[in-house]
PDB file of C-alpha atoms in Angstrom:
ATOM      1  CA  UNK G 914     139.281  40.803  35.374  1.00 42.00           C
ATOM      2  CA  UNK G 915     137.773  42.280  32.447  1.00 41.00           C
ATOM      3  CA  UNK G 916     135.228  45.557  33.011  1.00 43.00           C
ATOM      4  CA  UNK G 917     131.946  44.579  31.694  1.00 43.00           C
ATOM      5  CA  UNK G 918     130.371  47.501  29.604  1.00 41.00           C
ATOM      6  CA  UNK G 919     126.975  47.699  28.497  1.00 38.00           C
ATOM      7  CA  UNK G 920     126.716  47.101  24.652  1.00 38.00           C
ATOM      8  CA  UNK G 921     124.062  48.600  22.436  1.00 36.00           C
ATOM      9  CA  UNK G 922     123.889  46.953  19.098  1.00 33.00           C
ATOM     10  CA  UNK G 923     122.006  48.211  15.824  1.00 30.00           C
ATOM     11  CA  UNK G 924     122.383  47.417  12.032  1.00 29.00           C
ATOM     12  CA  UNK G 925     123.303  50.242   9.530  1.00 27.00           C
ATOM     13  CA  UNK G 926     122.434  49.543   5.979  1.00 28.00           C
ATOM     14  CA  UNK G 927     125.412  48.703   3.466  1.00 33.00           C
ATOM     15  CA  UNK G 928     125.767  45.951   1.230  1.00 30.00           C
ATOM     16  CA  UNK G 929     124.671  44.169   3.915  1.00 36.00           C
ATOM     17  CA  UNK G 930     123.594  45.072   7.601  1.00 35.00           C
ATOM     18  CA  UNK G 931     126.532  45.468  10.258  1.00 35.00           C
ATOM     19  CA  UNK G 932     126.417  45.184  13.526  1.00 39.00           C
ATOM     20  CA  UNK G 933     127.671  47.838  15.822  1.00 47.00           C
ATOM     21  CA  UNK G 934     128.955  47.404  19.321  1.00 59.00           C
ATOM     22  CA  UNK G 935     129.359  50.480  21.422  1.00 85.00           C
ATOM     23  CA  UNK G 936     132.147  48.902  23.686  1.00 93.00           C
ATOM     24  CA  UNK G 937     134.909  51.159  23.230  1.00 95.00           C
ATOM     25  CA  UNK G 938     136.741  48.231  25.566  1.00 94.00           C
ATOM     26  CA  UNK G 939     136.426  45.967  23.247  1.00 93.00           C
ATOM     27  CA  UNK G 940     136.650  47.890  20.081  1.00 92.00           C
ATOM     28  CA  UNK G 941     140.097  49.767  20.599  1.00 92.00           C
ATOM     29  CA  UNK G 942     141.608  48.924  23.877  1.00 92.00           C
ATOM     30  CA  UNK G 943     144.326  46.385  24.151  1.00 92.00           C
ATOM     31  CA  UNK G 944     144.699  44.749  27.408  1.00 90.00           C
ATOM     32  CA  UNK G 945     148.013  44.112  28.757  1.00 90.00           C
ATOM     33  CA  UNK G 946     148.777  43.020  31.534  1.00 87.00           C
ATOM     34  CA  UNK G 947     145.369  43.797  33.204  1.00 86.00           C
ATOM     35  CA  UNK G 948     145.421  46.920  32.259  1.00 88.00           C
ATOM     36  CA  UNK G 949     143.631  48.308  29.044  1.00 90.00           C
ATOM     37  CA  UNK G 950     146.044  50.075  27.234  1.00 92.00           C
ATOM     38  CA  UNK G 951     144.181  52.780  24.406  1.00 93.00           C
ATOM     39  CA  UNK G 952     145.717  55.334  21.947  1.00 92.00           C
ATOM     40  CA  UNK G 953     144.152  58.251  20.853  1.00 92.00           C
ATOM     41  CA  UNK G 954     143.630  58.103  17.257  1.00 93.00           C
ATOM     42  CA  UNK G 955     141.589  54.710  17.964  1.00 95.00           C
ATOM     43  CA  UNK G 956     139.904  56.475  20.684  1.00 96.00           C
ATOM     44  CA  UNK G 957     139.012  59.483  18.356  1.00 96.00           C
ATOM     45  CA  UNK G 958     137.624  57.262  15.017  1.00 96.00           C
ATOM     46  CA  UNK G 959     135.516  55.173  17.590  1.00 96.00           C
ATOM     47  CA  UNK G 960     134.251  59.067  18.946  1.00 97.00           C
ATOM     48  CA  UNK G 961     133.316  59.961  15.402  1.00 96.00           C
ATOM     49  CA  UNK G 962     131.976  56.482  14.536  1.00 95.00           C
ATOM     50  CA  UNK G 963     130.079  56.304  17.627  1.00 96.00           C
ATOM     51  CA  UNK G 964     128.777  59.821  17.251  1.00 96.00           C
ATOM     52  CA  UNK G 965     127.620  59.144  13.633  1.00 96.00           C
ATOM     53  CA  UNK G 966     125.223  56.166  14.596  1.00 95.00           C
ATOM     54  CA  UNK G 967     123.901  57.915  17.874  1.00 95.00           C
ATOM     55  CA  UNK G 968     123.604  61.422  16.343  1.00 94.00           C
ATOM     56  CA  UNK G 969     123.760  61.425  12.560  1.00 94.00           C
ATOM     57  CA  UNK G 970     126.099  61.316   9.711  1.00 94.00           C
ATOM     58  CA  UNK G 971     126.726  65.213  10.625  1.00 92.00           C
ATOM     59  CA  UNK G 972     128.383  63.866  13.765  1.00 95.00           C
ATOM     60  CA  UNK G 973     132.294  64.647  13.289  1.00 94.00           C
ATOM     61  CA  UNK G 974     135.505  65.605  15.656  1.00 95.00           C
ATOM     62  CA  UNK G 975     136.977  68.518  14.678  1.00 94.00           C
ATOM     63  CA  UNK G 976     140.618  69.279  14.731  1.00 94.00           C
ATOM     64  CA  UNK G 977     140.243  72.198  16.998  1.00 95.00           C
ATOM     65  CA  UNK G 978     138.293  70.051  19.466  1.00 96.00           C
ATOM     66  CA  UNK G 979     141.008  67.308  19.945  1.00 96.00           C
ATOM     67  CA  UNK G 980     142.613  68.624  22.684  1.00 96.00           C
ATOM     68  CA  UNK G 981     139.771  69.013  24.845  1.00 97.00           C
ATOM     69  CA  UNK G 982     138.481  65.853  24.416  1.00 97.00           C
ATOM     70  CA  UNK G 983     142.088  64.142  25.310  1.00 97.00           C
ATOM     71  CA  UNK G 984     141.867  65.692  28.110  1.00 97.00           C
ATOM     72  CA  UNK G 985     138.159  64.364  29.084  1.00 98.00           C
ATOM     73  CA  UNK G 986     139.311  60.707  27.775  1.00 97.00           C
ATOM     74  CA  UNK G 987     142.103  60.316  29.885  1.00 96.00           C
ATOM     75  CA  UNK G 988     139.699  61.386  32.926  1.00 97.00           C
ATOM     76  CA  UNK G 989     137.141  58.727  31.411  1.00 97.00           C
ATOM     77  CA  UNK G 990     139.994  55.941  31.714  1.00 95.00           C
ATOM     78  CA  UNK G 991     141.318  57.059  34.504  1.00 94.00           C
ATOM     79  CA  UNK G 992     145.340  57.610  33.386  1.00 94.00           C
ATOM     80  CA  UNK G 993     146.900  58.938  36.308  1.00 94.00           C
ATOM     81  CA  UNK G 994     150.058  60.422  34.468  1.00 95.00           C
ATOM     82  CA  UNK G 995     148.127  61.992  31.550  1.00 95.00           C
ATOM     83  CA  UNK G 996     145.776  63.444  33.525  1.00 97.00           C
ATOM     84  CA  UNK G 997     148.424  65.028  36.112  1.00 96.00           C
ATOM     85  CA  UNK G 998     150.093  66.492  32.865  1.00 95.00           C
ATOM     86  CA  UNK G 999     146.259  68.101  31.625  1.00 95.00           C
ATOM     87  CA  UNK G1000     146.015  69.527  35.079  1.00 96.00           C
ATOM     88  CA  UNK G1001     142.890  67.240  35.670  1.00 97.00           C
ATOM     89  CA  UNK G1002     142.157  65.823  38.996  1.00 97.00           C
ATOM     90  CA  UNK G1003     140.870  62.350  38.912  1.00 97.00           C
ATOM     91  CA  UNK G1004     138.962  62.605  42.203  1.00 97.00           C
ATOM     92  CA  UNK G1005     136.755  65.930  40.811  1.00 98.00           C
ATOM     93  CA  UNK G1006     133.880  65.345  38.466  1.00 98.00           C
ATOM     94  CA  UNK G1007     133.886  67.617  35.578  1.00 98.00           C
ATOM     95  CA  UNK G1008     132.282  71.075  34.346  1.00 98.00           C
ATOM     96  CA  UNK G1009     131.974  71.414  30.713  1.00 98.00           C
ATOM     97  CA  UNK G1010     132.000  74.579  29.431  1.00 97.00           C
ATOM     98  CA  UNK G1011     131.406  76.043  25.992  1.00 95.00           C
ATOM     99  CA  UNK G1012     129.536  78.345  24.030  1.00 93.00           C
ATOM    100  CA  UNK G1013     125.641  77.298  22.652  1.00 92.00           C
ATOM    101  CA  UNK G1014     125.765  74.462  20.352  1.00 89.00           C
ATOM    102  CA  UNK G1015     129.704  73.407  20.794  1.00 93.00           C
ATOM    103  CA  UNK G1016     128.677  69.663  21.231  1.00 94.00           C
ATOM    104  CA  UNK G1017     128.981  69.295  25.419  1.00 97.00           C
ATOM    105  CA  UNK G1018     126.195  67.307  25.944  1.00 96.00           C
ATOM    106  CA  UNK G1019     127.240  64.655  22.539  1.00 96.00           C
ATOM    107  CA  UNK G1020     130.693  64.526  23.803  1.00 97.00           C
ATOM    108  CA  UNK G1021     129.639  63.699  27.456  1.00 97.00           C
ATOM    109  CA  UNK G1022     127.149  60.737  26.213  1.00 97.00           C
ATOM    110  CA  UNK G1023     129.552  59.355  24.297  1.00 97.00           C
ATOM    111  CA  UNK G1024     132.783  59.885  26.974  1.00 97.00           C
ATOM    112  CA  UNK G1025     130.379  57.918  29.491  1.00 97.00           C
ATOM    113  CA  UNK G1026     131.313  54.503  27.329  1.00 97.00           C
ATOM    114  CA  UNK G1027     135.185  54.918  28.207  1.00 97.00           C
ATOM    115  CA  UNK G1028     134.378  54.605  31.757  1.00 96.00           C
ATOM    116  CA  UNK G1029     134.383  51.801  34.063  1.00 94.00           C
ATOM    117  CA  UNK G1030     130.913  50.632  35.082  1.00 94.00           C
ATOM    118  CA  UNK G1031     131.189  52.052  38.772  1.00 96.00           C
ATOM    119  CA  UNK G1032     131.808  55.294  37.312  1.00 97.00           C
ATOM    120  CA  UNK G1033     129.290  55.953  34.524  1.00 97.00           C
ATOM    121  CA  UNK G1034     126.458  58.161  34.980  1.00 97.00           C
ATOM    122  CA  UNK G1035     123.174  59.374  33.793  1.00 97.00           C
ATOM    123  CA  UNK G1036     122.502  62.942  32.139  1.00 98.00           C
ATOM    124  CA  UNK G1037     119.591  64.984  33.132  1.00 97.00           C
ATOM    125  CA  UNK G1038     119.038  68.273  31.744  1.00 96.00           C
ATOM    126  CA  UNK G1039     118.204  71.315  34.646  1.00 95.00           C
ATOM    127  CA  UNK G1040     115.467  72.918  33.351  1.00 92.00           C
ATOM    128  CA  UNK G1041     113.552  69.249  33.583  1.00 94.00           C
ATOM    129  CA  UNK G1042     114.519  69.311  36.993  1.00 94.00           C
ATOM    130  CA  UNK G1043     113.145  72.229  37.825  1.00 89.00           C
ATOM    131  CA  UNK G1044     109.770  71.365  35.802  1.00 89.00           C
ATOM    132  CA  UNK G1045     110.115  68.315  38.564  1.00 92.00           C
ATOM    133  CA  UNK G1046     109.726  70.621  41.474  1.00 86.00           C
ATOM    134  CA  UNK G1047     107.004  72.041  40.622  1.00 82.00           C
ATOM    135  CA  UNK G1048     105.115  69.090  40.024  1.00 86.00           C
ATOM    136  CA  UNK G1049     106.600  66.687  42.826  1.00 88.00           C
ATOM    137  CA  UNK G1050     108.030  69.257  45.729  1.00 85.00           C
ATOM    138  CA  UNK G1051     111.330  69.204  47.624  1.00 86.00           C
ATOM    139  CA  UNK G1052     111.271  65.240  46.814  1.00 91.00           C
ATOM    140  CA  UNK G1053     113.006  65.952  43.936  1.00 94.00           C
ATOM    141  CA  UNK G1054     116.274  67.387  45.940  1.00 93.00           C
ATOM    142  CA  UNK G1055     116.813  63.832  47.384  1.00 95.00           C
ATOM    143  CA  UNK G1056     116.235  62.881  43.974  1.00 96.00           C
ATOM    144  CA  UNK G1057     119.384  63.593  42.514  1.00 97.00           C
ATOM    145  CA  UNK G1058     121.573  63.591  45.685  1.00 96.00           C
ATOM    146  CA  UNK G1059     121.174  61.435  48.747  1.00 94.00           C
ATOM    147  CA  UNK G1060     118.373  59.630  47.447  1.00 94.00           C
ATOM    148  CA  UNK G1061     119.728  58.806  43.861  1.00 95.00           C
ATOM    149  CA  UNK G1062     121.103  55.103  44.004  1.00 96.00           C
ATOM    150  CA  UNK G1063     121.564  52.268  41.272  1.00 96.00           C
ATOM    151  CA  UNK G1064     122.363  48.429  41.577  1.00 96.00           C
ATOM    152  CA  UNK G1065     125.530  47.119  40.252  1.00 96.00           C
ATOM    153  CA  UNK G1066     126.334  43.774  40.337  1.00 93.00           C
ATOM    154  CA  UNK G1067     123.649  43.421  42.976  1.00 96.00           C
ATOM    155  CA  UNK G1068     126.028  46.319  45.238  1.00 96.00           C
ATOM    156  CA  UNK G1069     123.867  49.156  45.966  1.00 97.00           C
ATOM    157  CA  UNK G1070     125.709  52.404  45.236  1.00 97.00           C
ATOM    158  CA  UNK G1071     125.437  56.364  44.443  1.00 97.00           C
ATOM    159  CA  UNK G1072     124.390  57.254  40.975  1.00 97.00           C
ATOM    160  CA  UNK G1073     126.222  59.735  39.546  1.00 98.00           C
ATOM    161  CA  UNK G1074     124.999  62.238  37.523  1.00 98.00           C
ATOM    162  CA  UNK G1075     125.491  64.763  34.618  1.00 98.00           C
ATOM    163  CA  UNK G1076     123.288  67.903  34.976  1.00 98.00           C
ATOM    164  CA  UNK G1077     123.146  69.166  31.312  1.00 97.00           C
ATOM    165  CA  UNK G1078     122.802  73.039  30.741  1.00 96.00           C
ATOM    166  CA  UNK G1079     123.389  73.925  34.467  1.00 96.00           C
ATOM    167  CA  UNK G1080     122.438  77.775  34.750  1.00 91.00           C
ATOM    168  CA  UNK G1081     119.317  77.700  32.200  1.00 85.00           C
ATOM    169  CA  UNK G1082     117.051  75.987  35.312  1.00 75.00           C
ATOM    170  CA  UNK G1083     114.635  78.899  37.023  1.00 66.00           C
ATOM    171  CA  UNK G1084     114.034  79.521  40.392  1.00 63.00           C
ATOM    172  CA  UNK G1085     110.993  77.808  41.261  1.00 64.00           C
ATOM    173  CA  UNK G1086     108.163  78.452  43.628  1.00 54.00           C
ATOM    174  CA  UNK G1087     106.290  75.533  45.514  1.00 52.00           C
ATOM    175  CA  UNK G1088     103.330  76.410  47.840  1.00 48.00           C
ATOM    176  CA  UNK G1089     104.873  79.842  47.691  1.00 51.00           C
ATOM    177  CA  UNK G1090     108.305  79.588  48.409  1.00 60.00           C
ATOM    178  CA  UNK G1091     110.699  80.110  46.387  1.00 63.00           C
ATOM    179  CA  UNK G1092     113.457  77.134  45.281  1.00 76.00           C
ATOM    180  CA  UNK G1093     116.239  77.447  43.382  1.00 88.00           C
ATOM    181  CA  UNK G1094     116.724  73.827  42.943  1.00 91.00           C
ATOM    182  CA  UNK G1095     119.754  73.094  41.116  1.00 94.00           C
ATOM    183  CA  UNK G1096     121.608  74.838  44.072  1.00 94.00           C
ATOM    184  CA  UNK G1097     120.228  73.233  46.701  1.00 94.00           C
ATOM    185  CA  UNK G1098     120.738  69.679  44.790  1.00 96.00           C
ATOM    186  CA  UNK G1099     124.667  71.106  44.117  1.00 97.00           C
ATOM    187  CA  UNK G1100     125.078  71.727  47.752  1.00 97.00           C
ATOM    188  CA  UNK G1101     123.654  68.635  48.831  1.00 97.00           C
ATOM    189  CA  UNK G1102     125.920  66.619  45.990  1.00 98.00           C
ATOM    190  CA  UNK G1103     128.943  68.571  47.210  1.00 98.00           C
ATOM    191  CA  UNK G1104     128.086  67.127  50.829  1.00 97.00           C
ATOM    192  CA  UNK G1105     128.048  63.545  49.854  1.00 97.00           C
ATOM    193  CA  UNK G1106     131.535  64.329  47.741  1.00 98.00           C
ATOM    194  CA  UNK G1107     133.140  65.740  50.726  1.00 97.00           C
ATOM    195  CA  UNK G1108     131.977  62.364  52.992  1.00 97.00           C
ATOM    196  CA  UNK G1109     132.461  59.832  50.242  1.00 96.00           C
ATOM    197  CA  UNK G1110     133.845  61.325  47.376  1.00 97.00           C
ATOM    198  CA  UNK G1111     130.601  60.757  45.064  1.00 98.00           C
ATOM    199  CA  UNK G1112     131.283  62.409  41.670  1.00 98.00           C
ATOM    200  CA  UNK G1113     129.128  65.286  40.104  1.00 98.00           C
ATOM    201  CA  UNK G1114     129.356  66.394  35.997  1.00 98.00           C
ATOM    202  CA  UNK G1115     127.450  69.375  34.613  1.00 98.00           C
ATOM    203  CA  UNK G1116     127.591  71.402  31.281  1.00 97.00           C
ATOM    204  CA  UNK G1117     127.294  74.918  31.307  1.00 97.00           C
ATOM    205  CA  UNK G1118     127.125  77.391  28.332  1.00 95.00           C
ATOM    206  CA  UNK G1119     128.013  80.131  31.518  1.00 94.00           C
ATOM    207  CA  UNK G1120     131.019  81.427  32.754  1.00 91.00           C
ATOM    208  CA  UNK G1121     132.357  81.349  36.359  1.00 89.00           C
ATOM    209  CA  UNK G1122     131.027  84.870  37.115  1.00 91.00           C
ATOM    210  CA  UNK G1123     127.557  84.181  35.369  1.00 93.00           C
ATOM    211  CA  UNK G1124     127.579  80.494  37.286  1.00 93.00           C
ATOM    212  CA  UNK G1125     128.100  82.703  40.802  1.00 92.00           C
ATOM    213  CA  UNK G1126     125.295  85.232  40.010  1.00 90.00           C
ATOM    214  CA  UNK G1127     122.913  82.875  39.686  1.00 91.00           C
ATOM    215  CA  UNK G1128     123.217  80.609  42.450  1.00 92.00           C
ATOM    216  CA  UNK G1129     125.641  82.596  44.921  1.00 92.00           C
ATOM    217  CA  UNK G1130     129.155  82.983  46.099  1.00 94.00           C
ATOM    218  CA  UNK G1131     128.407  79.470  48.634  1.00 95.00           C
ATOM    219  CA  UNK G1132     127.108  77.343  45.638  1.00 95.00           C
ATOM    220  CA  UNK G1133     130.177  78.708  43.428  1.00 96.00           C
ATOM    221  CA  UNK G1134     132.961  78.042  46.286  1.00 96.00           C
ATOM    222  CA  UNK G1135     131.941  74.420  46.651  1.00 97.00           C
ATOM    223  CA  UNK G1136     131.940  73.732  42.743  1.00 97.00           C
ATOM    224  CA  UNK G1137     135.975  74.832  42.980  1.00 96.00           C
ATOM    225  CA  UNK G1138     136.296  72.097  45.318  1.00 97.00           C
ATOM    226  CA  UNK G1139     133.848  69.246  43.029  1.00 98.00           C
ATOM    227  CA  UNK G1140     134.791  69.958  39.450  1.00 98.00           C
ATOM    228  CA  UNK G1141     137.672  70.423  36.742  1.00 98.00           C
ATOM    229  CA  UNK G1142     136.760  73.542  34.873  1.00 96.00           C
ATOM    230  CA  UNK G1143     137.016  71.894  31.112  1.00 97.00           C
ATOM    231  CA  UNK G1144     136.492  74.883  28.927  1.00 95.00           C
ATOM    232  CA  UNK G1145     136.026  74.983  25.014  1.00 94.00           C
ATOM    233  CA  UNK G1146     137.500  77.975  23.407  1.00 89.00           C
ATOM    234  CA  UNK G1147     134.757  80.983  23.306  1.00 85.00           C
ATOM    235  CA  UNK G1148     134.528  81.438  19.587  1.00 80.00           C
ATOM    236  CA  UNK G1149     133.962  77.382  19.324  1.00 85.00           C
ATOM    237  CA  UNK G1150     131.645  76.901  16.067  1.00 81.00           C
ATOM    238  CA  UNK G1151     128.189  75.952  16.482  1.00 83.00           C
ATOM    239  CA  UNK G1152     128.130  72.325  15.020  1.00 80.00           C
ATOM    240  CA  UNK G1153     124.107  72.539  14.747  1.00 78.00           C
ATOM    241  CA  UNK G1154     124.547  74.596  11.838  1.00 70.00           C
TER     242      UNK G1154
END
């Protein structure tokens, strides 16, 4: 049966206004034999074109980039083969890593469309999160782990989420105790990925050894087990500029 995606549509101006549907499904998949079927170069165009009408006409995918985002695409669509050959496990979310202004957080709005509708997610950044705490208590841990559930198709089930610029969040102090939030939401994730494999994605502009400082040796052992490590290079160019 065909996986419903959810289409945006908006009108650019040309000789006459276009409609754009953001249904990668649609727009460069072939099914075959109920199974969609995509190729790269289609899958890259419908990035940049994608990218352009979310972000700007500065949007672009660089050459340099290409491999990295492969890598996340055949994750996204869930390819078995290709992703045993990228050294990505399907059953792990994914950390994105990269240096300040390498597009991770444009790359992971736009990779959401390639998966199916069980598996996309919703991006939060940390530092709101931890804003959250201080105005609405521990609440906010069940928020975003055992507590965070969405209807599909009228079957209740986890939401999954992407935590955007994991290690800029502070340590926050409610009624004067002191929270570091994003851990305890990470170890509470990691619990319901052990019992029911629910996914977890995060961006990070920090490296393994910075990630462990600031939440711990326990937080940093149990994000081995929940995420592929997807790393841009460390000199990646800031596309902001």
């Amino acid at each position: 049966m065909e996986k419903e995606k959810m289409e945006k549509k908006t009108t650019i101006t040309m000789s006459q206004a276009t409609k754009i549907s953001l249904n990668p499904y649609k727009d460069v998949a072939v099914l075959k034999d109920g199974f969609y079927h995509f190729n790269l170069p289609g899958c890259f165009a419908w990035l940049e074109e994608a990218g352009r009408m979310i972000f700007g006409d500065h949007f672009k995918i660089y050459p340099e980039d290409r491999e990295l985002i492969g890598k996340l695409l055949v994750y996204a669509i869930g390819d078995q083969e290709s992703c045993n050959k990228a050294g990505i496990i399907p059953g792990k979310g994914i950390l994105l890593s990269g240096p300040v202004g390498c597009g991770k957080s444009a790359l992971l709005s736009l990779l959401d469309y390639f998966f199916p509708p069980e598996k996309q997610y919703r991006i939060k950044a940390c530092r709101e999160i931890s804003f959250e705490l201080e105005k609405d208590g521990y609440s906010v841990i069940s928020r975003y782990s055992k507590g965070a559930m969405r209807n599909l198709g009228g079957q209740i089930i986890p939401q999954i989420w992407c935590f955007d610029d994991l290690g800029i969040d502070r340590s926050v102090k409610y009624f004067g105790t002191e929270c570091n939030v994003m851990a305890e939401i990470l170890l509470s994730r990691y619990d319901q990925f052990v019992s029911g494999g629910v996914l977890t994605h995060a961006t990070t502009n920090l490296s393994a050894t910075e990630l462990e400082e600031r939440y711990g040796n326990r937080v940093r052992s149990r994000m081995r087990e929940m995420f592929n490590l997807v790393a841009f290079d460390k000199v990646a160019k800031d596309k902001r500029t």
